[in-house]
């Protein structure tokens, strides 16, 4: 992501680098080049001589989204590209035809080794650090349920977390007597320093774990994950668990550079893979965790595994990866989606997403001015592809906002969602619209959305 690439131009697309990353190579299942896997013609190609506009138009055509509407709710779930969907169907047919050995397609028993080897480098991780999961919740529960937490331990988190983290933390509090402390993070922040200071000031001698969302699903704020890990957690010997539901497929992420201990992400949202797919990062076979927690033996229990007793022989990654019969077609399709992202360039995708998001925020500010409230920062270090906005003055009125959301879809064809949160911990609950901009959108989609919101707002005022 941007904070890990300080020399990257945040505001414009580097055409030479963009075209250098592209070629005419076919991508999809064949791009993984896994031994014993039949090669498939997946037909997504980009010509480096095309203009940027033409290239993004071809990316747009790679999806089968309904042309009668504009889908802008990637924060909930994405859409598989055509070639990924086609191969996913083929994988399911193979499993149905050859339930066990796949007739040599995937070896005597399907496994994830080849997929992990193809996916791990895309996220700055070693092969033995990546587990392909069902989703972010699966990864968060695996870690929070497996850590050897004990009475009196404190988990430091924020007041803007998703239930994927809130739920397993609540279980830890009930089961082990752990204290959950919520850090109040700023909504209208002007720099990453405010987040680093908020965590740093909240550390106590009892703090044994820090849990936070890389991008908050409520406002779309991108927290300075690298700084929180390196400047707050590591100097205090505290492991970090990052909820990355909205970064995988949206931003360029490097787990080693971030220096977190655990990272759980989704495959079905911005990565546009199938449902029930995700990515879990476990740093360096837990060696640093063992250094941080020398009083805990073991520091971690592999509760979400069919092979926990065999970790000394096979390693933690294989044990966590094996959870009985897995959904191999879905995991293979996730690999295909990742191959497409790698082909385009994850840094290029990040730049495109943030450019469209910035355009959305700027148009909202220009159109609504002081009559609306924009909750998402429009500064590079804190921005994401999510934009949270409420056009009405009464931020507590959820009824009118839901009507606005529904009419925007029914009358204008734009699909977004609503969220709710507290600006401050002691403050009232507010409600907002949440907009997602991604690689299958273009500038016309964004301008059309803001025009539609303005027309509907005038109609409802």
Coordinates of C-alpha atoms in Angstrom, one line a residue:
X1 CA 0.0 0.0 0.0
X2 CA 1.0 3.6 -0.2
X3 CA 2.7 4.0 3.2
X4 CA 5.0 1.1 2.2
X5 CA 6.0 2.7 -1.1
X6 CA 7.0 6.2 -0.1
X7 CA 8.5 7.1 -3.5
X8 CA 5.3 6.3 -5.4
X9 CA 3.4 9.2 -7.0
X10 CA 0.2 9.3 -5.0
X11 CA -1.7 11.5 -7.4
X12 CA -1.1 10.2 -10.9
X13 CA -0.7 7.0 -12.8
X14 CA 2.8 6.4 -14.0
X15 CA 2.1 5.4 -17.6
X16 CA 5.5 3.8 -18.3
X17 CA 5.3 1.6 -15.2
X18 CA 1.7 0.8 -16.0
X19 CA 2.4 -0.4 -19.5
X20 CA 5.6 -2.1 -18.4
X21 CA 3.5 -4.3 -16.1
X22 CA 1.2 -5.3 -18.9
X23 CA 1.7 -7.5 -21.9
X24 CA -0.4 -9.9 -23.9
X25 CA 0.0 -12.9 -21.6
X26 CA -3.2 -14.8 -20.9
X27 CA -4.1 -14.9 -17.3
X28 CA -6.3 -16.9 -15.0
X29 CA -5.8 -20.6 -14.0
X30 CA -3.0 -21.1 -16.4
X31 CA -1.0 -18.2 -15.0
X32 CA -0.4 -20.1 -11.8
X33 CA 1.7 -22.7 -13.7
X34 CA 1.1 -25.3 -11.0
X35 CA 2.5 -28.8 -11.7
X36 CA -0.1 -31.3 -12.9
X37 CA -2.8 -28.7 -13.6
X38 CA -4.3 -28.6 -17.0
X39 CA -3.7 -25.2 -18.7
X40 CA -6.8 -23.2 -19.6
X41 CA -7.4 -20.5 -22.1
X42 CA -8.8 -17.7 -20.0
X43 CA -8.8 -15.0 -22.7
X44 CA -8.1 -11.8 -20.6
X45 CA -5.4 -9.9 -22.5
X46 CA -4.1 -6.4 -22.4
X47 CA -2.1 -4.8 -25.3
X48 CA 0.6 -2.5 -24.0
X49 CA 0.0 -0.2 -26.9
X50 CA -3.5 0.7 -25.8
X51 CA -4.2 4.0 -24.0
X52 CA -4.9 3.9 -20.3
X53 CA -8.6 4.6 -21.0
X54 CA -8.7 1.6 -23.3
X55 CA -7.0 -0.7 -20.8
X56 CA -9.4 0.2 -18.0
X57 CA -12.3 -0.3 -20.4
X58 CA -11.0 -3.8 -21.1
X59 CA -10.7 -4.5 -17.4
X60 CA -14.3 -3.2 -17.0
X61 CA -15.5 -5.6 -19.7
X62 CA -13.9 -8.5 -17.8
X63 CA -16.8 -8.5 -15.4
X64 CA -20.4 -9.6 -16.0
X65 CA -22.1 -7.1 -13.7
X66 CA -25.6 -6.0 -14.5
X67 CA -25.5 -3.2 -17.0
X68 CA -28.8 -1.8 -15.9
X69 CA -27.3 -0.7 -12.6
X70 CA -23.9 0.5 -11.2
X71 CA -22.7 -1.7 -8.4
X72 CA -20.7 0.3 -5.8
X73 CA -20.8 -1.9 -2.7
X74 CA -17.5 -3.8 -2.9
X75 CA -17.2 -3.3 0.8
X76 CA -19.8 -6.0 1.2
X77 CA -18.9 -8.3 -1.6
X78 CA -17.2 -8.2 -5.0
X79 CA -17.9 -9.9 -8.3
X80 CA -15.8 -12.6 -10.0
X81 CA -14.4 -11.6 -13.4
X82 CA -15.6 -13.7 -16.4
X83 CA -12.6 -15.9 -16.7
X84 CA -12.4 -16.5 -13.0
X85 CA -16.0 -17.5 -13.0
X86 CA -15.5 -19.8 -16.0
X87 CA -12.6 -21.6 -14.4
X88 CA -14.4 -21.8 -11.1
X89 CA -17.2 -23.7 -12.9
X90 CA -14.7 -26.0 -14.5
X91 CA -13.0 -26.7 -11.2
X92 CA -16.4 -27.6 -9.7
X93 CA -17.1 -30.0 -12.6
X94 CA -13.7 -31.7 -12.1
X95 CA -14.5 -32.3 -8.4
X96 CA -17.9 -33.6 -9.3
X97 CA -16.5 -35.9 -12.0
X98 CA -13.4 -37.0 -10.0
X99 CA -14.3 -36.7 -6.3
X100 CA -11.0 -37.8 -5.0
X101 CA -8.0 -38.0 -7.4
X102 CA -9.2 -35.5 -10.1
X103 CA -7.8 -37.9 -12.7
X104 CA -4.3 -36.4 -12.1
X105 CA -5.5 -32.7 -12.3
X106 CA -4.5 -31.9 -8.8
X107 CA -2.5 -34.9 -7.7
X108 CA -3.6 -37.9 -5.6
X109 CA -5.4 -35.5 -3.2
X110 CA -6.0 -31.8 -3.8
X111 CA -3.8 -29.5 -1.7
X112 CA -3.0 -25.8 -1.4
X113 CA 0.8 -25.8 -1.8
X114 CA 0.9 -24.5 -5.4
X115 CA -1.7 -21.9 -4.7
X116 CA 0.0 -20.6 -1.6
X117 CA 3.3 -20.4 -3.5
X118 CA 1.7 -18.3 -6.2
X119 CA -0.2 -16.0 -3.8
X120 CA 2.3 -15.4 -0.9
X121 CA 4.8 -13.3 -2.9
X122 CA 2.0 -10.9 -3.9
X123 CA 1.6 -9.9 -0.3
X124 CA 5.2 -9.7 0.7
X125 CA 5.0 -13.0 2.6
X126 CA 6.9 -16.3 2.7
X127 CA 5.0 -19.5 1.6
X128 CA 4.9 -20.9 5.2
X129 CA 3.2 -17.7 6.4
X130 CA 0.0 -17.8 4.3
X131 CA -3.1 -19.8 5.0
X132 CA -6.1 -19.7 2.6
X133 CA -9.2 -19.3 4.8
X134 CA -12.9 -18.9 4.3
X135 CA -13.0 -15.1 5.0
X136 CA -11.7 -12.4 7.4
X137 CA -13.9 -13.7 10.2
X138 CA -12.4 -17.2 9.9
X139 CA -8.9 -15.7 10.2
X140 CA -9.8 -13.4 13.1
X141 CA -11.5 -16.3 15.0
X142 CA -8.5 -18.6 14.3
X143 CA -6.1 -16.2 15.9
X144 CA -8.1 -14.8 18.7
X145 CA -9.4 -18.3 19.6
X146 CA -5.9 -19.8 19.4
X147 CA -3.8 -17.3 21.3
X148 CA -3.1 -18.3 24.9
X149 CA -4.8 -15.3 26.5
X150 CA -5.2 -15.4 30.3
X151 CA -7.1 -13.5 33.0
X152 CA -5.9 -9.9 33.4
X153 CA -4.6 -9.6 29.8
X154 CA -5.7 -6.5 28.0
X155 CA -6.6 -6.4 24.3
X156 CA -6.3 -2.9 22.8
X157 CA -8.6 -2.3 19.9
X158 CA -10.7 0.6 18.5
X159 CA -14.3 1.8 18.7
X160 CA -14.7 1.3 14.9
X161 CA -14.2 -2.5 14.6
X162 CA -16.2 -5.0 12.6
X163 CA -18.1 -7.9 14.3
X164 CA -15.5 -10.2 12.7
X165 CA -13.1 -8.9 15.4
X166 CA -15.6 -7.8 18.1
X167 CA -17.2 -11.2 18.3
X168 CA -14.1 -13.3 19.0
X169 CA -12.7 -10.6 21.3
X170 CA -16.0 -10.8 23.3
X171 CA -15.6 -14.6 23.5
X172 CA -12.0 -14.2 24.8
X173 CA -13.3 -11.8 27.4
X174 CA -16.0 -14.2 28.6
X175 CA -13.8 -17.3 28.3
X176 CA -10.5 -16.1 29.6
X177 CA -11.3 -13.0 31.7
X178 CA -9.5 -10.7 29.2
X179 CA -10.2 -7.0 29.3
X180 CA -11.1 -5.3 26.0
X181 CA -10.1 -1.6 25.8
X182 CA -11.4 0.5 22.9
X183 CA -9.2 3.3 21.7
X184 CA -11.1 6.3 20.4
X185 CA -9.8 6.9 16.9
X186 CA -10.4 10.2 15.2
X187 CA -13.0 10.4 12.4
X188 CA -11.9 13.8 11.0
X189 CA -8.1 13.2 11.2
X190 CA -5.6 15.3 9.3
X191 CA -2.6 13.0 9.7
X192 CA -1.5 9.5 10.7
X193 CA 0.1 10.9 13.8
X194 CA -3.3 11.2 15.5
X195 CA -3.8 7.4 15.2
X196 CA -0.3 6.5 16.3
X197 CA -0.6 8.8 19.3
X198 CA -4.0 7.4 20.2
X199 CA -2.6 3.8 20.4
X200 CA 0.6 4.9 22.1
X201 CA -1.2 6.8 24.8
X202 CA -3.5 3.8 25.5
X203 CA -0.7 1.2 26.2
X204 CA -0.7 -0.2 29.7
X205 CA 1.5 -2.8 31.4
X206 CA -1.4 -5.3 30.9
X207 CA -1.7 -4.8 27.1
X208 CA -0.9 -8.2 25.5
X209 CA -2.4 -7.7 22.0
X210 CA -3.4 -4.9 19.7
X211 CA -6.3 -5.5 17.2
X212 CA -7.3 -3.0 14.7
X213 CA -8.8 -2.7 11.2
X214 CA -6.4 -1.6 8.5
X215 CA -9.4 0.2 6.8
X216 CA -12.4 0.8 8.9
X217 CA -15.5 -0.5 7.3
X218 CA -17.6 2.3 8.9
X219 CA -15.8 5.4 7.4
X220 CA -13.2 4.0 5.0
X221 CA -10.3 5.5 6.9
X222 CA -7.0 3.8 6.2
X223 CA -5.1 3.5 9.5
X224 CA -1.3 3.8 9.4
X225 CA -0.8 0.0 10.0
X226 CA 3.0 0.0 9.5
X227 CA 3.5 2.9 11.9
X228 CA 1.2 1.3 14.6
X229 CA 3.1 -1.9 14.3
X230 CA 6.6 -0.5 14.2
X231 CA 6.3 2.6 16.4
X232 CA 3.8 1.3 19.0
X233 CA 3.5 -2.5 19.2
X234 CA 7.1 -3.7 18.5
X235 CA 8.9 -1.4 20.9
X236 CA 6.5 -2.5 23.6
X237 CA 6.7 -6.2 22.7
X238 CA 3.0 -6.5 21.8
X239 CA 1.8 -8.7 19.0
X240 CA -0.6 -7.2 16.4
X241 CA -3.7 -8.7 14.7
X242 CA -4.9 -6.6 11.7
X243 CA -8.4 -6.9 10.2
X244 CA -7.6 -6.5 6.5
X245 CA -11.1 -7.2 5.1
X246 CA -10.9 -4.2 2.8
X247 CA -7.3 -4.1 1.7
X248 CA -6.8 -7.4 -0.1
X249 CA -7.5 -6.5 -3.8
X250 CA -7.8 -2.8 -3.1
X251 CA -4.3 -1.7 -1.9
X252 CA -0.8 -3.1 -2.5
X253 CA 0.0 -4.8 0.8
X254 CA 3.4 -6.0 2.1
X255 CA 3.1 -8.0 5.3
X256 CA 6.8 -8.1 6.0
X257 CA 7.2 -4.3 5.5
X258 CA 4.1 -3.7 7.7
X259 CA 5.7 -5.9 10.4
X260 CA 2.4 -7.1 11.9
X261 CA 2.2 -10.5 13.5
X262 CA -1.2 -11.6 12.1
X263 CA -3.3 -10.3 9.2
X264 CA -6.7 -11.6 8.2
X265 CA -8.3 -10.6 4.8
X266 CA -11.1 -11.4 2.5
X267 CA -11.0 -13.0 -0.9
X268 CA -14.6 -12.2 -2.0
X269 CA -14.6 -8.4 -1.5
X270 CA -12.1 -6.2 -3.4
X271 CA -10.1 -9.2 -4.6
X272 CA -13.2 -10.4 -6.5
X273 CA -12.8 -14.1 -5.7
X274 CA -15.6 -16.5 -4.8
X275 CA -17.4 -16.4 -1.5
X276 CA -15.9 -18.2 1.5
X277 CA -12.3 -17.4 0.5
X278 CA -9.8 -15.4 2.5
X279 CA -6.1 -14.9 3.3
X280 CA -4.5 -15.3 6.8
X281 CA -0.9 -14.2 7.5
X282 CA 0.9 -15.7 10.5
X283 CA 4.4 -14.2 10.9
X284 CA 7.5 -16.4 10.9
X285 CA 6.0 -19.6 12.5
X286 CA 5.1 -17.5 15.6
X287 CA 8.8 -17.0 16.6
X288 CA 8.3 -13.4 17.5
X289 CA 5.1 -14.2 19.5
X290 CA 7.1 -16.7 21.5
X291 CA 9.6 -14.0 22.3
X292 CA 6.9 -11.6 23.3
X293 CA 5.1 -14.2 25.4
X294 CA 7.9 -16.3 27.1
X295 CA 5.5 -17.0 30.0
X296 CA 3.0 -18.8 27.7
X297 CA 3.8 -22.3 26.7
X298 CA 2.4 -22.7 24.1
X299 CA 1.7 -19.2 23.1
X300 CA -0.8 -20.4 20.5
X301 CA -3.2 -23.3 20.0
X302 CA -4.1 -24.4 16.5
X303 CA -7.8 -24.8 17.4
X304 CA -9.0 -24.4 13.8
X305 CA -7.1 -27.4 12.3
X306 CA -7.5 -31.1 11.7
X307 CA -3.8 -31.7 12.3
X308 CA -2.9 -29.8 15.4
X309 CA -1.0 -32.7 17.1
X310 CA 1.3 -33.0 14.0
X311 CA 2.6 -29.4 14.0
X312 CA 6.1 -30.5 15.1
X313 CA 6.3 -32.7 12.0
X314 CA 4.6 -30.7 9.3
X315 CA 4.7 -27.0 10.5
X316 CA 2.1 -24.6 11.6
X317 CA 1.1 -23.4 8.1
X318 CA 0.1 -26.9 6.8
X319 CA -1.7 -27.6 10.1
X320 CA -3.8 -24.4 9.9
X321 CA -4.4 -24.9 6.2
X322 CA -5.8 -28.4 6.7
X323 CA -9.3 -28.2 8.0
X324 CA -10.7 -31.4 6.6
X325 CA -12.2 -31.4 3.1
X326 CA -11.8 -27.9 1.8
X327 CA -13.5 -26.0 -1.0
X328 CA -10.7 -26.5 -3.5
X329 CA -12.6 -25.0 -6.5
X330 CA -13.1 -21.8 -4.5
X331 CA -9.5 -21.6 -3.4
X332 CA -8.3 -22.2 -7.0
X333 CA -10.6 -19.5 -8.3
X334 CA -9.2 -17.1 -5.6
X335 CA -5.8 -18.0 -7.0
X336 CA -7.0 -17.1 -10.5
X337 CA -8.3 -13.7 -9.3
X338 CA -5.0 -13.0 -7.6
X339 CA -3.2 -13.9 -10.8
X340 CA -5.3 -11.3 -12.7
X341 CA -4.5 -8.6 -10.1
X342 CA -0.8 -9.5 -10.3
X343 CA -0.9 -9.3 -14.1
X344 CA -2.4 -5.8 -14.0
X345 CA -0.2 -4.8 -11.1
X346 CA -1.4 -4.3 -7.5
X347 CA 0.2 -0.9 -7.2
X348 CA -1.5 0.2 -10.4
X349 CA -4.9 -1.1 -9.1
X350 CA -4.3 0.8 -5.8
X351 CA -3.6 4.0 -7.7
X352 CA -6.7 3.6 -9.9
X353 CA -9.0 2.9 -6.9
X354 CA -7.7 5.9 -4.9
X355 CA -8.0 8.2 -7.9
X356 CA -11.7 7.3 -8.4
X357 CA -12.2 7.5 -4.6
X358 CA -10.6 11.0 -4.5
X359 CA -12.8 12.1 -7.4
X360 CA -15.9 10.9 -5.6
X361 CA -14.9 12.8 -2.4
X362 CA -14.1 16.0 -4.3
X363 CA -17.4 15.9 -6.3
X364 CA -19.3 15.3 -3.1
X365 CA -17.7 18.3 -1.4
X366 CA -18.2 20.5 -4.5
X367 CA -21.8 19.5 -4.9
X368 CA -23.1 19.4 -1.3
X369 CA -20.7 21.8 0.4
X370 CA -21.6 22.4 4.0
X371 CA -25.1 20.8 3.7
X372 CA -23.6 17.3 3.9
X373 CA -21.0 15.6 6.0
X374 CA -18.1 13.6 4.5
X375 CA -16.6 11.2 7.1
X376 CA -13.8 9.8 4.9
X377 CA -10.5 11.6 4.7
X378 CA -9.3 12.7 1.3
X379 CA -5.6 12.7 2.0
X380 CA -3.3 10.0 0.5
X381 CA -2.0 8.5 3.8
X382 CA -5.5 7.9 5.2
X383 CA -7.6 7.4 2.1
X384 CA -9.1 4.2 0.7
X385 CA -11.7 3.1 -1.9
X386 CA -14.5 3.6 0.6
X387 CA -16.3 6.9 0.9
X388 CA -18.7 7.6 3.8
X389 CA -21.1 10.5 3.4
X390 CA -24.5 11.8 4.7
X391 CA -26.2 14.5 2.7
X392 CA -28.7 15.3 5.4
X393 CA -28.2 17.6 8.4
X394 CA -29.7 15.2 10.9
X395 CA -27.1 12.5 11.1
X396 CA -29.1 10.4 13.5
X397 CA -32.1 9.8 11.1
X398 CA -31.5 6.3 9.8
X399 CA -35.0 6.1 8.3
X400 CA -34.6 8.8 5.8
X401 CA -31.1 7.6 4.9
X402 CA -32.3 4.1 4.2
X403 CA -35.0 5.5 2.0
X404 CA -32.4 7.6 0.2
X405 CA -30.3 4.4 -0.3
X406 CA -33.2 2.4 -1.6
X407 CA -34.5 5.1 -3.9
X408 CA -31.0 5.7 -5.3
X409 CA -31.0 2.1 -6.4
X410 CA -34.7 1.8 -7.5
X411 CA -34.9 5.2 -9.4
X412 CA -31.3 5.8 -10.5
X413 CA -29.7 2.4 -10.5
X414 CA -26.8 3.1 -8.1
X415 CA -26.2 0.4 -5.5
X416 CA -24.5 1.5 -2.3
X417 CA -25.0 0.7 1.4
X418 CA -25.4 2.4 4.8
X419 CA -23.3 2.1 7.9
X420 CA -23.6 3.5 11.5
X421 CA -21.0 4.4 14.1
X422 CA -20.1 6.7 16.9
X423 CA -17.9 9.7 16.0
X424 CA -16.7 9.7 19.6
X425 CA -17.2 6.9 22.1
X426 CA -19.6 8.9 24.3
X427 CA -21.3 10.6 21.4
X428 CA -24.6 9.7 19.7
X429 CA -24.8 7.1 16.9
X430 CA -24.6 8.6 13.4
X431 CA -25.6 7.1 10.0
X432 CA -23.9 7.4 6.6
X433 CA -24.0 6.2 3.1
X434 CA -21.0 4.1 2.0
X435 CA -19.7 4.1 -1.5
X436 CA -17.1 1.7 -3.0
X437 CA -15.1 2.6 -6.1
X438 CA -13.1 -0.2 -7.8
X439 CA -11.4 -1.2 -11.1
X440 CA -14.6 -1.9 -13.0
X441 CA -15.8 1.7 -12.4
X442 CA -14.9 4.8 -14.4
X443 CA -15.1 8.5 -14.0
X444 CA -18.6 8.6 -15.5
X445 CA -19.8 6.2 -12.9
X446 CA -18.6 8.4 -10.1
X447 CA -19.9 11.6 -11.7
X448 CA -23.3 9.9 -12.4
X449 CA -23.6 8.8 -8.8
X450 CA -23.0 12.2 -7.3
X451 CA -25.4 13.8 -9.8
X452 CA -28.0 11.2 -8.9
X453 CA -27.5 11.8 -5.2
X454 CA -27.9 15.5 -5.7
X455 CA -31.1 15.1 -7.7
X456 CA -32.5 12.7 -5.1
X457 CA -31.5 15.0 -2.2
X458 CA -33.3 17.9 -3.8
X459 CA -36.3 15.8 -4.4
X460 CA -36.4 14.6 -0.8
X461 CA -35.6 18.0 0.8

